[in-house]
Structure formats: structure tokens, C-alpha cells
Short mmCIF file of C-alpha atoms in Angstrom, two decimals:
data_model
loop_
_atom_site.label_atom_id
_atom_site.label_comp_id
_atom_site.label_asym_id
_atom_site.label_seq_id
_atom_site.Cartn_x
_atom_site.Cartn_y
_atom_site.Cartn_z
CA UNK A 2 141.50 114.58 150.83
CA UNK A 3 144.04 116.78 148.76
CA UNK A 4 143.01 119.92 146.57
CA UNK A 5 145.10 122.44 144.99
CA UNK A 6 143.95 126.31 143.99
CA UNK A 7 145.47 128.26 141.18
CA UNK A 8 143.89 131.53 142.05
CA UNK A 9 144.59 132.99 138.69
CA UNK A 10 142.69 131.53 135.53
CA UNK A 11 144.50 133.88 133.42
CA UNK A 12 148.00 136.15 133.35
CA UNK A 13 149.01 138.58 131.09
CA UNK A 14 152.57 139.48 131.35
CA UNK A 15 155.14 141.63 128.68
CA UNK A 16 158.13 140.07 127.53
CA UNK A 17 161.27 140.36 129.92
CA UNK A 18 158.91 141.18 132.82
CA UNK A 19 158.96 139.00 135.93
CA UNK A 20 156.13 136.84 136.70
CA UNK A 21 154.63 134.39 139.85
CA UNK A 22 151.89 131.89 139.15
CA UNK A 23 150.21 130.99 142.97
CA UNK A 24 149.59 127.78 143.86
CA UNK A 25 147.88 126.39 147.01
CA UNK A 26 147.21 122.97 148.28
CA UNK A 27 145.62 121.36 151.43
CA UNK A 28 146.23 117.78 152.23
CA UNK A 29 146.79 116.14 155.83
CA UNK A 30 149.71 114.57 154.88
CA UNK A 31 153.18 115.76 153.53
CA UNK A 32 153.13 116.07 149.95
CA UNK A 33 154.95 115.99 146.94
CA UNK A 34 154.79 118.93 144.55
CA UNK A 35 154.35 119.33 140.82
CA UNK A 36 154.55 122.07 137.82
CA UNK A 37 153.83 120.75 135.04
CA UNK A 38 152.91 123.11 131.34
CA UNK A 39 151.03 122.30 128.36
CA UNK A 40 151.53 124.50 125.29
CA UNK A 41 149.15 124.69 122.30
CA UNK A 42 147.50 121.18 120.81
CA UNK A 43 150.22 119.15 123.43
CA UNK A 44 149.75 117.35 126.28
CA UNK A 45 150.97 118.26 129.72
CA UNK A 46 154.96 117.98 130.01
CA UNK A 47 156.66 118.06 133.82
CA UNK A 48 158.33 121.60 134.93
CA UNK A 49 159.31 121.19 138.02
CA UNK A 50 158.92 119.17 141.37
CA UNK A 51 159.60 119.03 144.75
CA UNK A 52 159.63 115.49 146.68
CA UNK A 53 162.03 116.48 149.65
CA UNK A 54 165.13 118.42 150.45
CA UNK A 55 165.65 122.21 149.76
CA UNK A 56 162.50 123.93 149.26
CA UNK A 57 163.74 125.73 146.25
CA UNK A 58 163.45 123.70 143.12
CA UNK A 59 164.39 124.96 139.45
CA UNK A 60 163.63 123.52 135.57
CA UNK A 61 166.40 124.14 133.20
CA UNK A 62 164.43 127.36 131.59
CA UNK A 63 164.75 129.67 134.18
CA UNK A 64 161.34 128.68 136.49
CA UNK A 65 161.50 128.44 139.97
CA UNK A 66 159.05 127.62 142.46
CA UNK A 67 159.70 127.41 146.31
CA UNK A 68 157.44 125.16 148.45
CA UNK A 69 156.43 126.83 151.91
CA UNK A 70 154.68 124.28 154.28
CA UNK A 71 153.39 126.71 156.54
CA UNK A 72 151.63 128.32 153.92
CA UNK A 73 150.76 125.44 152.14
CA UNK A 74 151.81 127.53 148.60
CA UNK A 75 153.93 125.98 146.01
CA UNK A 76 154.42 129.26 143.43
CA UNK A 77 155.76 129.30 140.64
CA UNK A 78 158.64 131.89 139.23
CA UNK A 79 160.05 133.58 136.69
CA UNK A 80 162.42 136.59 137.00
CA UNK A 81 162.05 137.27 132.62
CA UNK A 82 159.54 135.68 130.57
CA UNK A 83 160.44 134.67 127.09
CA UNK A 84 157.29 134.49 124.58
CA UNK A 85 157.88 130.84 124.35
CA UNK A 86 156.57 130.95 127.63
CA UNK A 87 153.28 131.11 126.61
CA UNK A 88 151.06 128.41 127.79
CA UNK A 89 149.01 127.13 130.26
CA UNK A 90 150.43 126.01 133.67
CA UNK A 91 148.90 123.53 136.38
CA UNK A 92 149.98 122.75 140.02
CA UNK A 93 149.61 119.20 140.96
CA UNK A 94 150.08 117.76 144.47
CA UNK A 95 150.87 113.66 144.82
CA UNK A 96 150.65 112.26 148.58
CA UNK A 97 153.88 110.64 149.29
CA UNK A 98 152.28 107.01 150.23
CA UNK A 99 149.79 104.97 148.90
CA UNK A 100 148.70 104.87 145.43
CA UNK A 101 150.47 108.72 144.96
CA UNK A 102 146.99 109.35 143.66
CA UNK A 103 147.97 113.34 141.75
CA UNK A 104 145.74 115.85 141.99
CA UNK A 105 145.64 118.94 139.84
CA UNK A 106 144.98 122.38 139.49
CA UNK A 107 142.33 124.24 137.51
CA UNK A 108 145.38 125.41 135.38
CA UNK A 109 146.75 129.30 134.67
CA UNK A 110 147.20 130.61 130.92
CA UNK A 111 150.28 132.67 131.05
CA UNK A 112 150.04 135.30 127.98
CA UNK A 113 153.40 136.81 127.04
CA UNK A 114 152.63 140.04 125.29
CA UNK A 115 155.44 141.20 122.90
CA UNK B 13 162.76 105.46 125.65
CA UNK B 14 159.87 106.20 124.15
CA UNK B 15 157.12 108.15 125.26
CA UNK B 16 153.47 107.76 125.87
CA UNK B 17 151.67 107.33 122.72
CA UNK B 18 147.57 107.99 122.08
CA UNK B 19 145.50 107.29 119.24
CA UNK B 20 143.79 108.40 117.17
CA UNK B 21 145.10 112.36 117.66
CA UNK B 22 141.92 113.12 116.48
CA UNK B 23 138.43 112.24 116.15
CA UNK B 24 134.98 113.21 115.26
CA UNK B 25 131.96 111.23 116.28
CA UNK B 26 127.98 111.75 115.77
CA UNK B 27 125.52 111.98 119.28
CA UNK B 28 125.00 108.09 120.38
CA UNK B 29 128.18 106.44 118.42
CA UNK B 30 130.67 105.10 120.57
CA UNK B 31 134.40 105.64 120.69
CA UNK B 32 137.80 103.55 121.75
CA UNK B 33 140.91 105.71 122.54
CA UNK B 34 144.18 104.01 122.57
CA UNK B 35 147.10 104.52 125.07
CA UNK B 36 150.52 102.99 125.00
CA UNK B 37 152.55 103.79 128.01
CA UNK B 38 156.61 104.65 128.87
CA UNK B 39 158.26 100.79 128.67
CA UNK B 40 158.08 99.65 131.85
CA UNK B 41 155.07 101.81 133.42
CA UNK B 42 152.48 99.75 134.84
CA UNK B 43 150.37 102.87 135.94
CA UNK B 44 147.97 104.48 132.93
CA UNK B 45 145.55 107.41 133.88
CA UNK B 46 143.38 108.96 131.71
CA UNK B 47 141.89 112.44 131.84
CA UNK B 48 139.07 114.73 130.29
CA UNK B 49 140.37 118.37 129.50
CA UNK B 50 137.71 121.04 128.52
CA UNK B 51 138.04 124.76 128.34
CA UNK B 52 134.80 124.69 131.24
CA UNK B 53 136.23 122.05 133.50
CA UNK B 54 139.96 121.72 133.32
CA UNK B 55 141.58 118.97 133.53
CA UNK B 56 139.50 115.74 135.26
CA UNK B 57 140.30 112.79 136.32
CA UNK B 58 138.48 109.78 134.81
CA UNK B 59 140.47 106.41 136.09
CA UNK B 60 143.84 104.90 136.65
CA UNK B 61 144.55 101.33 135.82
CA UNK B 62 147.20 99.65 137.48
CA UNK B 63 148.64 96.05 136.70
CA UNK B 64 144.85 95.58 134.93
CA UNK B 65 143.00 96.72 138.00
CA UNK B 66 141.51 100.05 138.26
CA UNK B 67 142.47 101.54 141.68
CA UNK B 68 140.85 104.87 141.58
CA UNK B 69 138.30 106.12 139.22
CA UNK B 70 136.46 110.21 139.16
CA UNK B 71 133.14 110.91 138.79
CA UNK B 72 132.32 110.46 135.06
CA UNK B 73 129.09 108.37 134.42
CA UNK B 74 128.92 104.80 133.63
CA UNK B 75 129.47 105.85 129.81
CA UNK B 76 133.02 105.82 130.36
CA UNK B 77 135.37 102.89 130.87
CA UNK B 78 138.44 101.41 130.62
CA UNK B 79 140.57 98.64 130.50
CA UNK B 80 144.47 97.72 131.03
CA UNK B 81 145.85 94.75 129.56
CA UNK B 82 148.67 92.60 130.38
CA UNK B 83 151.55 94.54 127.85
CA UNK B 84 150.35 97.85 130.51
CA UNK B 85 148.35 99.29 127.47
CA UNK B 86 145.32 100.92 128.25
CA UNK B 87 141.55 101.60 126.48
CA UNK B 88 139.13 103.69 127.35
CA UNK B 89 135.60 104.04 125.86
CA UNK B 90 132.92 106.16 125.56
CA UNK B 91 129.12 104.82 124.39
CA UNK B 92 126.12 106.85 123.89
CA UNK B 93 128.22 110.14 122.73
CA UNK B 94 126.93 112.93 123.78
CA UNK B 95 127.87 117.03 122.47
CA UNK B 96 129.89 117.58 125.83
CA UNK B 97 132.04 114.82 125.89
CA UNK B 98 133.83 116.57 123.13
CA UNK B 99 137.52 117.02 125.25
CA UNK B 100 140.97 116.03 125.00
CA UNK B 101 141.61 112.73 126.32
CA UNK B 102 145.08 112.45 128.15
CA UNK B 103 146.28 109.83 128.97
CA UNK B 104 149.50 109.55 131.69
CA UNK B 105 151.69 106.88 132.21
CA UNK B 106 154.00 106.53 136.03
CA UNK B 107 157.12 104.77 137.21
CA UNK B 108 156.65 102.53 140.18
CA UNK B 109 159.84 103.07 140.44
CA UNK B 110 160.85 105.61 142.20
CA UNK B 111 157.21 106.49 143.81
CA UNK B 112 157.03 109.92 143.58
CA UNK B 113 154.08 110.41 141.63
CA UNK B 114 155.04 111.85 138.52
CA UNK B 115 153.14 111.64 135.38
CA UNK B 116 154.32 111.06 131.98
CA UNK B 117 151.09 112.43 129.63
CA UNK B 118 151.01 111.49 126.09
CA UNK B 119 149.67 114.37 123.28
CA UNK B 120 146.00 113.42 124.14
CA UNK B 121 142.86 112.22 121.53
CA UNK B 122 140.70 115.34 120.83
CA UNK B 123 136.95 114.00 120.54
CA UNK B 124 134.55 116.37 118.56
CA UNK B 125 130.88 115.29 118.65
CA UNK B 126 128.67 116.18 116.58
#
């Protein structure tokens, strides 16, 4: 069986600082990899994902997140947070075959304090 | 295309009513998953329907169901409300095609019980 662990419930970050959200997943098969946010009263949109290739994957508003398979850790980064980046954050992990049954995070709340 | 769409947005029910929620997936999804979201749990999984069959289903009481029908839209109900059931319903539409996994969530149905 799959899990994923966001460590962090909560992160408080100023504006223009950098920030990492940790993921971590277990599964016994090789994975695919998920970001996804959900601001305020909206439902959960993709950020990013990783399915194969370079480990390095990047939306088009500056996040990055790098998958490491030895350290099963998919985190998520941002070099300058915008207030706009305020929301909550959740790490999903999909098993390649199968039914790609997703399993998710219990979710981070990135603060962005002006 | 169009996007997932859920209804009602919002709700508010009495202990013991029932309730339908309504989800209309991407054109062309046959997958529809529906989740609970509370501040306590996070997000859960409840069931995915695919092609009218449920093929997985979480660990929610008999209380909750759900259906698919043949156009890929998706019900789910609740009977006997109780006070925690009160959530936001997601619901999440995927693309056979390609299988990665990905989810497509709609804004959600926020239930209030009363």
C-alpha cells in the first residue's frame, strides 16, 4: 500500500522569502508524483507532476519540486513567495499501473505574511 | 473543454435528512471520485466510479453511496445526516487517456448540518 507524509500542517513564510514544503511517500512500486493547491472556498487545482524523465519538474509560477527515489521525498519549492501564494498544498502519489488509485497528503497551509 | 462541475455549491441539512450531490465530469472522463474534506481529517477518500462500477471505495459507513451513470455523471448520497458529515464534497474527474493518474477536482458541495 502507498502513503504520503506532509510533515508540516502549517508554514508561515514573509513575502519574497524562499520556501520548501516536504513531502514523503512509501509505495513498493515506482510512482507517479503530484502537487496539487487549493486556495480559499476552491477545489484542488494540479501544480505540478512528475510521471518519468528528469527529476526536476516546474509549474509556470515559479514552484519546483524535485523527486528523489532514494529518499522517497517529492518537495516542493519556491525560491520567492508571492502572497497569492497563500493556500493550502497536498502531495499526492498515483501507482503507475492498475487502477492509478491517488493517494494524498494530509495537506500544508502555506501563510505568506506581508 | 469544460471543467468538472458540482452541485449544489452549497447546502444546509437538519440531523437524519438525507442529501444528493451532483457531479458532472471533464467530456470524455469516465473516472469520477469523490472526497470528504474537513479541517480534522483532510482530505478522504470516499469512492471512485468507473464506467458505472465502483472500483475502489474508503472507509465511510454504509450512509454514503454513489452511483455513475451511463453519460459518466456521478451521485453520491448521504442518509441519516449526522453533525460531522458537515465537509466539502469534491468530486474529481480522470483521463483514461493518458494513465497517469491525474485528477481534475471540481469546486466541491459544502454540507452544513444542523
Amino acid at each position: 500500500a502507498q502513503s504520503v507524509t506532509q510533515l508540516d500542517s502549517q508554514v508561515p513564510v514573509f513575502e519574497e522569502a524562499p520556501v520548501e514544503l516536504r513531502c514523503n511517500y512509501s509505495s513498493s512500486v515506482s510512482v507517479y508524483l503530484f502537487w496539487y493547491v487549493q486556495y480559499p472556498n476552491q477545489g484542488l487545482q494540479l501544480l505540478l507532476k512528475y510521471l518519468s524523465g528528469s527529476t526536476l519538474v516546474k509549474s509556470i509560477n515559479g514552484f519546483e519540486a524535485e523527486f528523489n527515489k532514494s529518499q522517497t521525498s517529492f518537495h516542493l519549492r519556491k525560491p520567492s513567495v508571492h502572497i497569492s501564494d497563500t493556500a493550502e498544498y497536498f502531495c499526492a502519489v498515483s501507482d503507475p499501473g492498475g487502477y492509478q488509485k491517488v493517494t494524498f497528503g494530509t495537506g500544508t497551509k502555506l501563510q505568506v505574511i506581508p | 473543454k469544460a471543467g468538472v462541475t458540482q452541485t449544489p455549491r452549497y447546502l444546509i441539512k437538519t440531523r437524519g435528512q438525507q442529501v444528493t450531490l451532483s457531479c458532472s465530469p471533464i467530456s470524455g472522463h469516465r473516472s469520477v471520485s469523490w472526497y470528504q474534506q474537513t479541517p480534522g481529517q483532510g482530505l478522504q477518500f470516499l469512492f471512485e466510479y468507473f464506467s458505472e462500477t465502483q472500483r475502489n471505495k474508503g472507509n465511510f459507513p454504509g450512509r454514503f453511496s454513489g452511483r455513475q451513470f451511463s453519460n459518466s455523471r456521478s451521485e453520491m448520497n448521504v442518509s441519516t445526516l449526522e453533525l460531522g458529515d458537515s465537509a466539502l464534497y469534491l468530486c474529481a474527474s480522470k483521463s483514461g487517456t493518458p494513465n497517469t493518474g491525474e485528477l481534475f477536482f471540481g469546486e466541491g458541495s459544502r454540507l452544513t448540518v444542523l
